[in-house]
PDB file of C-alpha atoms and ligand atoms in Angstrom:
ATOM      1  CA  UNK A   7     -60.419  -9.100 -36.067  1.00 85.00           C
ATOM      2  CA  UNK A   8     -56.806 -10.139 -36.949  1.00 95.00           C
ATOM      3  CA  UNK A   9     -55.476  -8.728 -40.572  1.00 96.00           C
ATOM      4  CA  UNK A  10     -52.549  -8.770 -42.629  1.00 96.00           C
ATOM      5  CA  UNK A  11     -50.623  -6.132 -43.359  1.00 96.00           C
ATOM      6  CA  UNK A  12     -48.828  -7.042 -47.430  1.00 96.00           C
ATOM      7  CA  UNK A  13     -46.172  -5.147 -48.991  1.00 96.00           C
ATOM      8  CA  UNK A  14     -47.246  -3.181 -52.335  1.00 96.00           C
ATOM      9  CA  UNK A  15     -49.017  -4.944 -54.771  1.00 95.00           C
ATOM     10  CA  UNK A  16     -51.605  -4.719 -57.272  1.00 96.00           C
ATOM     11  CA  UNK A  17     -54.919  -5.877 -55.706  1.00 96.00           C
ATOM     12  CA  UNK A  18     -57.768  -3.798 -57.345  1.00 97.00           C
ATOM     13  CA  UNK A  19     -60.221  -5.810 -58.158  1.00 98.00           C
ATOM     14  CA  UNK A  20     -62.303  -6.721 -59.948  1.00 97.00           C
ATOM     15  CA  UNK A  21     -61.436  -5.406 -63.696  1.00 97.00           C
ATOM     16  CA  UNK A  22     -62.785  -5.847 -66.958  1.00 98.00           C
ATOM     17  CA  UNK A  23     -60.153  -7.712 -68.610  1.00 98.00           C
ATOM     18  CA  UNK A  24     -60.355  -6.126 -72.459  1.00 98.00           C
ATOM     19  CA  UNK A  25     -59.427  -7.306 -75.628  1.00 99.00           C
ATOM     20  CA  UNK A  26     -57.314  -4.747 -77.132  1.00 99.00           C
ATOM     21  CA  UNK A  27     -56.922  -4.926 -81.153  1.00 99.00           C
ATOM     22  CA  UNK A  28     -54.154  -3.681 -83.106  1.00 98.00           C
ATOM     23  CA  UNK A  29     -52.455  -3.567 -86.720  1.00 98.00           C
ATOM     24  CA  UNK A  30     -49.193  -2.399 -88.680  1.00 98.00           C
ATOM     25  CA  UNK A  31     -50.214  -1.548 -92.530  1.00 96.00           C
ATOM     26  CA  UNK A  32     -49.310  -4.662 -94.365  1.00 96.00           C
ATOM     27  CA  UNK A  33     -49.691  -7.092 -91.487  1.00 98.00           C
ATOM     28  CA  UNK A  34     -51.702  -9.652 -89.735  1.00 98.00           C
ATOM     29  CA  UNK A  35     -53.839  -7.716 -87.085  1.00 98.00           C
ATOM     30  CA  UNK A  36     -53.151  -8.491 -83.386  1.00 98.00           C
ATOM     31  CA  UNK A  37     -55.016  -9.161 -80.335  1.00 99.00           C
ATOM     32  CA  UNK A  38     -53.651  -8.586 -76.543  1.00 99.00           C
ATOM     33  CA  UNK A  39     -55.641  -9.518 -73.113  1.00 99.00           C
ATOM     34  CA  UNK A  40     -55.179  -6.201 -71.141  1.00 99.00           C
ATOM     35  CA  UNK A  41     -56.334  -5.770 -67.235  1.00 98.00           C
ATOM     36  CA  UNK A  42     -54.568  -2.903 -66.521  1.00 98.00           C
ATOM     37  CA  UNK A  43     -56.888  -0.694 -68.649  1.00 98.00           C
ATOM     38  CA  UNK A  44     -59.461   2.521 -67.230  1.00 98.00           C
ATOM     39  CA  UNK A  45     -61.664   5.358 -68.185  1.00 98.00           C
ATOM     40  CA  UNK A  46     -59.433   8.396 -67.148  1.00 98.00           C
ATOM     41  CA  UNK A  47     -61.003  11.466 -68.321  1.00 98.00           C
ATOM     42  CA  UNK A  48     -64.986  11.996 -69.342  1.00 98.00           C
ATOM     43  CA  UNK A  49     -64.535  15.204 -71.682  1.00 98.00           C
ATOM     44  CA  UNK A  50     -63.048  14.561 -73.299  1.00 98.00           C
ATOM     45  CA  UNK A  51     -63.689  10.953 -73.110  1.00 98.00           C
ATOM     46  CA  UNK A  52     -60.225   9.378 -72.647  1.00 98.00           C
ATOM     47  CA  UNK A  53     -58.943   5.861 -71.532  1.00 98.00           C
ATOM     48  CA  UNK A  54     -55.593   3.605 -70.388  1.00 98.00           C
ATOM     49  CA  UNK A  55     -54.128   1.117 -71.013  1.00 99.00           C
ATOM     50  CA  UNK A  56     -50.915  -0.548 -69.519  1.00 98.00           C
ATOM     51  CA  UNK A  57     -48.441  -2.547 -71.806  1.00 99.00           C
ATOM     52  CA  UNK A  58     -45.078  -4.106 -70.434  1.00 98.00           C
ATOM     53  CA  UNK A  59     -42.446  -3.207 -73.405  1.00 98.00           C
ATOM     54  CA  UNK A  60     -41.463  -6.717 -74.268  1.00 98.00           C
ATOM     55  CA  UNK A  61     -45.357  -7.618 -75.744  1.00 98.00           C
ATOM     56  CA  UNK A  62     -45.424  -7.549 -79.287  1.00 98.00           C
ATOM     57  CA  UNK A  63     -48.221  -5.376 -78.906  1.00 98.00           C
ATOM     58  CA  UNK A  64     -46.667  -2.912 -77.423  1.00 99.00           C
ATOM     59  CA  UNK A  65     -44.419  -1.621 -80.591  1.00 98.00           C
ATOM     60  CA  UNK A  66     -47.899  -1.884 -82.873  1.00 98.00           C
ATOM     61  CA  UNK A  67     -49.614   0.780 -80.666  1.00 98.00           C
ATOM     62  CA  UNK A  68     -46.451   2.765 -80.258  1.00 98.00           C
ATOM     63  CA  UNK A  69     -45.717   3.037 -84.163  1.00 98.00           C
ATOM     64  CA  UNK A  70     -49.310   3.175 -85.587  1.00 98.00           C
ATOM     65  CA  UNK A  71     -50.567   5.246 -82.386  1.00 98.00           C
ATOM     66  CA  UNK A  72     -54.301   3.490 -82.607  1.00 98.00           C
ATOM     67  CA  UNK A  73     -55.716   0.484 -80.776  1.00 99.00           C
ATOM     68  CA  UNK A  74     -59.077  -0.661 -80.369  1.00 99.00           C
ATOM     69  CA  UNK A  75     -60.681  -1.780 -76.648  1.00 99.00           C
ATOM     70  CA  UNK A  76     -62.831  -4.921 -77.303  1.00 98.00           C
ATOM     71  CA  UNK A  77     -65.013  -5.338 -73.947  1.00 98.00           C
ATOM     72  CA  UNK A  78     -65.513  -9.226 -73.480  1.00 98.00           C
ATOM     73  CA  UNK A  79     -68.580 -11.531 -72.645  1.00 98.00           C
ATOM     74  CA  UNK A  80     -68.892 -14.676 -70.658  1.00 98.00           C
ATOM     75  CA  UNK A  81     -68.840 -16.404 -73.976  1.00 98.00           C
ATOM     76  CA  UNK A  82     -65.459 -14.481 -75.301  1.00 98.00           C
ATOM     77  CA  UNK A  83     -63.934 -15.474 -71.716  1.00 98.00           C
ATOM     78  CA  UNK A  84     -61.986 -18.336 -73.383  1.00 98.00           C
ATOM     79  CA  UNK A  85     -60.802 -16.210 -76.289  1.00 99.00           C
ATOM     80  CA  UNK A  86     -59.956 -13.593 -73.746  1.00 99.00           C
ATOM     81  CA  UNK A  87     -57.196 -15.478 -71.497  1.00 99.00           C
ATOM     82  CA  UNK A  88     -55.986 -17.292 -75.010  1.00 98.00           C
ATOM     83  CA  UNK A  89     -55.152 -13.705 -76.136  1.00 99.00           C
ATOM     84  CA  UNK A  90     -53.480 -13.309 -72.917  1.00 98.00           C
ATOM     85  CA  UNK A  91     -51.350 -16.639 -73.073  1.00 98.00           C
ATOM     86  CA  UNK A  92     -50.236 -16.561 -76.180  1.00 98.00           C
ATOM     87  CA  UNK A  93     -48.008 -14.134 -78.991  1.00 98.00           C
ATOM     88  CA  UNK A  94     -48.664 -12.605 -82.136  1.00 98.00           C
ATOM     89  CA  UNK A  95     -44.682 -13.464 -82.839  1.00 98.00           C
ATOM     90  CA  UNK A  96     -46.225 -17.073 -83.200  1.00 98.00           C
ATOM     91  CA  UNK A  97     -49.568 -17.432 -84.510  1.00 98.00           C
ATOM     92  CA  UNK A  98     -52.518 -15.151 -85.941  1.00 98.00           C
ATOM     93  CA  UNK A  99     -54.455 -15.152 -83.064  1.00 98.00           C
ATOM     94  CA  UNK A 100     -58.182 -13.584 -84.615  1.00 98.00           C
ATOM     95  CA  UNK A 101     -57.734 -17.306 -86.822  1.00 98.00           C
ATOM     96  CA  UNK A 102     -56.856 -19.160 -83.625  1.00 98.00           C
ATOM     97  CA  UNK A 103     -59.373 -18.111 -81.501  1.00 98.00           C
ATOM     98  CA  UNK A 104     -61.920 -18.042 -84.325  1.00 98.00           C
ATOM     99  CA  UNK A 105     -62.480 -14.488 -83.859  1.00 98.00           C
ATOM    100  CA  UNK A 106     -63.468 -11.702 -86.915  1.00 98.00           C
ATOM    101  CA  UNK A 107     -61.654  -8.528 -87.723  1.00 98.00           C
ATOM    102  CA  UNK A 108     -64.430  -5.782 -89.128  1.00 98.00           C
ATOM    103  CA  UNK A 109     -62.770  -2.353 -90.470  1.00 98.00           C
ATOM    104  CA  UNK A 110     -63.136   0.440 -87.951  1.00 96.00           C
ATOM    105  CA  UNK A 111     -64.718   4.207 -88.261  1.00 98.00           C
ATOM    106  CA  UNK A 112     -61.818   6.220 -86.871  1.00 98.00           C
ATOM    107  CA  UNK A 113     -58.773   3.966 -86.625  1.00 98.00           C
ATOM    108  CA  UNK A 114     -56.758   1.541 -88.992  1.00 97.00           C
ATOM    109  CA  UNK A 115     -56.896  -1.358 -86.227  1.00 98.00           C
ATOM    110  CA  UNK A 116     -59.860  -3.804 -86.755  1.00 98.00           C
ATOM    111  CA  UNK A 117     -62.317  -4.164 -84.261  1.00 98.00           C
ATOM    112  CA  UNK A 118     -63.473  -7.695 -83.139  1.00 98.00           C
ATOM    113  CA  UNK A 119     -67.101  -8.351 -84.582  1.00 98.00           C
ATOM    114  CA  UNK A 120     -67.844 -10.857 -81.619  1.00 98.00           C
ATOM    115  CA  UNK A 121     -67.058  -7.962 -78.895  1.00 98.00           C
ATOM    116  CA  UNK A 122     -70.676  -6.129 -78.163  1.00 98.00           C
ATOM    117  CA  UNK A 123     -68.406  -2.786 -77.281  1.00 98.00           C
ATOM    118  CA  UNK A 124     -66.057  -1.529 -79.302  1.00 98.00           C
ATOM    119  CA  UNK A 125     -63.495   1.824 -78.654  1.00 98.00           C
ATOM    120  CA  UNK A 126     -61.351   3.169 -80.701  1.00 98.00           C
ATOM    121  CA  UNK A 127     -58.179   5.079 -79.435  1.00 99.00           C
ATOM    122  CA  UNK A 128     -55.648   7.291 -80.366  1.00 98.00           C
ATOM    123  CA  UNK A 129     -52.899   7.465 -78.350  1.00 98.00           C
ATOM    124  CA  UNK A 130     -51.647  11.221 -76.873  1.00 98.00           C
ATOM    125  CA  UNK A 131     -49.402  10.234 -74.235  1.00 98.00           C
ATOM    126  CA  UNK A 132     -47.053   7.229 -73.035  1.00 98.00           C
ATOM    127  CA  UNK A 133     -46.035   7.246 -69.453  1.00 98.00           C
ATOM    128  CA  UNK A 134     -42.957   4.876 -68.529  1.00 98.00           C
ATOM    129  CA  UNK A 135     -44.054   4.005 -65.572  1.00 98.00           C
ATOM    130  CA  UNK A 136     -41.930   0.773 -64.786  1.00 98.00           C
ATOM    131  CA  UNK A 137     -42.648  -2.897 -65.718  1.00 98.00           C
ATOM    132  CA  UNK A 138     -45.719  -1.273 -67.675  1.00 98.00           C
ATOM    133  CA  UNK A 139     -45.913   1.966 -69.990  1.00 98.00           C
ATOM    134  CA  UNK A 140     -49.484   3.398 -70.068  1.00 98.00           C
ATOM    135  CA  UNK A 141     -51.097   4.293 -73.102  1.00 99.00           C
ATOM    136  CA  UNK A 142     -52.831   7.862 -72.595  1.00 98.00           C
ATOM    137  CA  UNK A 143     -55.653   7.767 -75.394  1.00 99.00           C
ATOM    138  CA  UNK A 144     -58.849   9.717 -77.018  1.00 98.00           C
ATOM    139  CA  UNK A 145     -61.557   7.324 -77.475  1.00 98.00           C
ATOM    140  CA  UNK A 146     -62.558   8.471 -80.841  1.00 98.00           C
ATOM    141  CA  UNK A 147     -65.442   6.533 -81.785  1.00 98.00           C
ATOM    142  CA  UNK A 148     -67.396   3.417 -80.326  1.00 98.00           C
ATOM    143  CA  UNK A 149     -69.219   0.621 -81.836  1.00 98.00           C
ATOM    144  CA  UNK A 150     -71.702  -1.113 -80.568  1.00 97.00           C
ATOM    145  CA  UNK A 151     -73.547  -4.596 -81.655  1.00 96.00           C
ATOM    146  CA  UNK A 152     -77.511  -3.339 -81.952  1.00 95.00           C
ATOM    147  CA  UNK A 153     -78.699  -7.067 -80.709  1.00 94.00           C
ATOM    148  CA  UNK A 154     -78.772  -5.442 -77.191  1.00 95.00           C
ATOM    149  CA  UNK A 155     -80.807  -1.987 -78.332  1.00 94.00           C
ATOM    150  CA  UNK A 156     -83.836  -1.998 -76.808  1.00 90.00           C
ATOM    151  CA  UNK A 157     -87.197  -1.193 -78.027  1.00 89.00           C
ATOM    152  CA  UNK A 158     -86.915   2.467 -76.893  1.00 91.00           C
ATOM    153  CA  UNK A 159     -83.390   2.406 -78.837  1.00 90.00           C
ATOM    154  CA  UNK A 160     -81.245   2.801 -75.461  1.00 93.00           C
ATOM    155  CA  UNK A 161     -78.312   0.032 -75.162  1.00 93.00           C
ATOM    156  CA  UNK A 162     -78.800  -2.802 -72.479  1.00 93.00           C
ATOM    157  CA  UNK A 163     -75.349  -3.947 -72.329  1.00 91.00           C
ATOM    158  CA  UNK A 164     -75.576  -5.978 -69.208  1.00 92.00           C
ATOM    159  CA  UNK A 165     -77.793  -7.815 -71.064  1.00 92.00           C
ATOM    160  CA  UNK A 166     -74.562  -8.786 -73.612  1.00 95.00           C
ATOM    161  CA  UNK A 167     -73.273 -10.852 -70.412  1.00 97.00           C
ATOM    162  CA  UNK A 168     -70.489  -9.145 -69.401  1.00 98.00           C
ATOM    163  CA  UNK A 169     -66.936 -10.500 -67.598  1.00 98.00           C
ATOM    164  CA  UNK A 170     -64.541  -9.337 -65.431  1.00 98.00           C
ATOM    165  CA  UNK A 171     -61.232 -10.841 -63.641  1.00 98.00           C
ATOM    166  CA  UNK A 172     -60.819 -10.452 -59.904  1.00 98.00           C
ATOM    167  CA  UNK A 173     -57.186 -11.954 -58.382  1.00 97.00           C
ATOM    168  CA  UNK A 174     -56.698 -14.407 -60.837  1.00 98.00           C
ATOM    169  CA  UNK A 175     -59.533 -15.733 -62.070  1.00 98.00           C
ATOM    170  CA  UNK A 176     -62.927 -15.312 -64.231  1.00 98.00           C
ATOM    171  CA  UNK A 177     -66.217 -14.523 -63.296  1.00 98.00           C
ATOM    172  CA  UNK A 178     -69.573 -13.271 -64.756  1.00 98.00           C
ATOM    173  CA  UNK A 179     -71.630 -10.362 -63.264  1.00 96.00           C
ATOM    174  CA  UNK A 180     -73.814 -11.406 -60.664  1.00 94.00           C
ATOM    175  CA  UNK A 181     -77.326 -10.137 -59.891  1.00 95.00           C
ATOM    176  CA  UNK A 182     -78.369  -6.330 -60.196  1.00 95.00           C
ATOM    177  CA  UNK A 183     -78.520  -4.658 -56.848  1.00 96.00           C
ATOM    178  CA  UNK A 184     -79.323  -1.060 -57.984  1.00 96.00           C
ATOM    179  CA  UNK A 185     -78.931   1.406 -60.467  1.00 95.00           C
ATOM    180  CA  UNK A 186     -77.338   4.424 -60.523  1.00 96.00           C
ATOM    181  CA  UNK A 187     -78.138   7.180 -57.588  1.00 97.00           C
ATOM    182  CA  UNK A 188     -80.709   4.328 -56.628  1.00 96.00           C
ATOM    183  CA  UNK A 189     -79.516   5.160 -52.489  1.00 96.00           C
ATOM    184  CA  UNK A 190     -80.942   8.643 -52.782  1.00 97.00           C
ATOM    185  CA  UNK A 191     -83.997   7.984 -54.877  1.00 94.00           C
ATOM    186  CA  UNK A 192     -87.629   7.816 -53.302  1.00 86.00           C
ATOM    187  CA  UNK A 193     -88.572   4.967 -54.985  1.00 74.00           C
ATOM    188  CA  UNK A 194     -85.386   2.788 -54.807  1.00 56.00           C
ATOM    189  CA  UNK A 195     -84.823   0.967 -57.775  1.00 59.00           C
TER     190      UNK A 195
HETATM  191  C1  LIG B  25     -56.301 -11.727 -67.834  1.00 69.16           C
HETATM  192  C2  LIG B  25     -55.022 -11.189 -68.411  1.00 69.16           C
HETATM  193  C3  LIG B  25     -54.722  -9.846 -68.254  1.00 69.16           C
HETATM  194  C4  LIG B  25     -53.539  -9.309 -68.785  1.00 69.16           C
HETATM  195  N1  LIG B  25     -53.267  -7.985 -68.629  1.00 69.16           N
HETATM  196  C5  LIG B  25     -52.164  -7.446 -69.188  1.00 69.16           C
HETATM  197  C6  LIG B  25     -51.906  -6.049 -69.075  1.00 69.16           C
HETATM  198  O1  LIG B  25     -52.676  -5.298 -68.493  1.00 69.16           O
HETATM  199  N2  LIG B  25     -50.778  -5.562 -69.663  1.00 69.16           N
HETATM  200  C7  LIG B  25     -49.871  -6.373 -70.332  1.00 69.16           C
HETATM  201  O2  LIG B  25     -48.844  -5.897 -70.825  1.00 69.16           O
HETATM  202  N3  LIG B  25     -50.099  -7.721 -70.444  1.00 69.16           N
HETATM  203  C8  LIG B  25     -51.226  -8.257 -69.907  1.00 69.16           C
HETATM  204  N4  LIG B  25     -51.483  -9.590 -70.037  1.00 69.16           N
HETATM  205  C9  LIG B  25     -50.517 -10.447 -70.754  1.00 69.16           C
HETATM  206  C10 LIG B  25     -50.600 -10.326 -72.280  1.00 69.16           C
HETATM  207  O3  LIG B  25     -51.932 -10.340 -72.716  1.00 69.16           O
HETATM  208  C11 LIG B  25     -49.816 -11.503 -72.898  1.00 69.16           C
HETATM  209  O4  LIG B  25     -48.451 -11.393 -72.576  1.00 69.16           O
HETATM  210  C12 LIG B  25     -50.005 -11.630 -74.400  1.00 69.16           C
HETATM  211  O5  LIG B  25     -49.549 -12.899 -74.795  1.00 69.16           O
HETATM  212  C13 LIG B  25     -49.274 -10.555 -75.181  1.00 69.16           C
HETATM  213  O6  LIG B  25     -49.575 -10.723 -76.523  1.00 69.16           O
HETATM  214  P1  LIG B  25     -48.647 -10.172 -77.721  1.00 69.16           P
HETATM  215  O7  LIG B  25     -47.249 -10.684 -77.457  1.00 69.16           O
HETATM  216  O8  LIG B  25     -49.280 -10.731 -78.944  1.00 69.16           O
HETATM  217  O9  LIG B  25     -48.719  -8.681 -77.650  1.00 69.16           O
HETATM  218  C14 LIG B  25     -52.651 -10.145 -69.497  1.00 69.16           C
HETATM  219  C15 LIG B  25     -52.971 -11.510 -69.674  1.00 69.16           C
HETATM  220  C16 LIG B  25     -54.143 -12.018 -69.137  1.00 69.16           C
HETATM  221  C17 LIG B  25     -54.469 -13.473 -69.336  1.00 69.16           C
END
């Protein structure tokens, strides 16, 4: 089978693309699309994010040292990529994508009501790595829209819709094919 052989590039796929949410006292809160984000530790529980410099974002979460990861739905696709096209410098964008702030528990950067998952961070490290500086953070808290607990009170996110972004474009999640350690299990479900 013939294949071709590309120089370095980023081609891991597919990602959640995240809504990250942040705030300087006294001023409009924020909103940047980020796909360059990933769980990095488990205990304690720590994420990434990657921000180039020149994003207005990216001086928000440097000063205040707090931003908030707002996982996205199928229905917040459009609000999603409309984060990711356009600046704070120019326009509030929670008003122009119709989207609500709600206080957080841990950190003084809103969290977006329509997002079924929200994390709040505190950033420990920055790593200038390049085009993009990474965001080392503690996830402090996480909130989490109770439509999708189920009767027995455990979360069915997957139920919430979820998207992701592979190469360039937007998809949903497709069907279940198995559940975690399914492969070794004696019934395999
Ligand atoms: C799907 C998608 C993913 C993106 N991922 C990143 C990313 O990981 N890091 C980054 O710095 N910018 C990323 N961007 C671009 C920013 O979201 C975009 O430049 C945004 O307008 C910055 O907003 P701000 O100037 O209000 O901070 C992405 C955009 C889209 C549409």
């Amino acid at each position: 089978m013939a294949r071709q052989n590309w120089q370095a590039g980023n081609m891991l796929y597919p990602l959640p693309a995240v809504m990250v949410s942040c705030q300087r006292p006294e001023e409009k809160p924020n909103i940047i699309t980020v796909a360059w984000t990933g769980t990095i530790c488990s205990t304690p529980a720590m994420v990434s994010i990657s921000v180039r410099p020149e994003r207005y974002s990216y001086d928000i979460i440097k000063e205040t040292g707090e931003f908030v990861i707002n996982l996205t739905t199928e229905k917040l696709t459009y609000a999603t990529d409309f984060c990711g096209v356009r600046s704070g410098r120019d326009i509030d964008k929670f008003k122009a994508a119709h989207l609500t702030p709600i206080p957080g528990v841990h950190v003084s950067a809103p969290l977006i009501e329509e997002s079924p998952v929200n994390i709040e961070c505190r950033v420990k490290d920055v790593i200038e790595l390049g085009s993009h500086h990474m965001f080392l953070a503690d996830v402090l808290g996480v909130s989490v829209d109770e439509a999708y607990m189920d009767e027995k009170g455990k979360f069915d996110m997957n139920r919430a819709g979820m998207m992701v972004y592979s190469h360039g474009e937007y998809f949903g999640l497709g069907k279940q094919l198995g559940t975690f350690g399914y492969s070794v299990r004696k019934t395999k479900k």
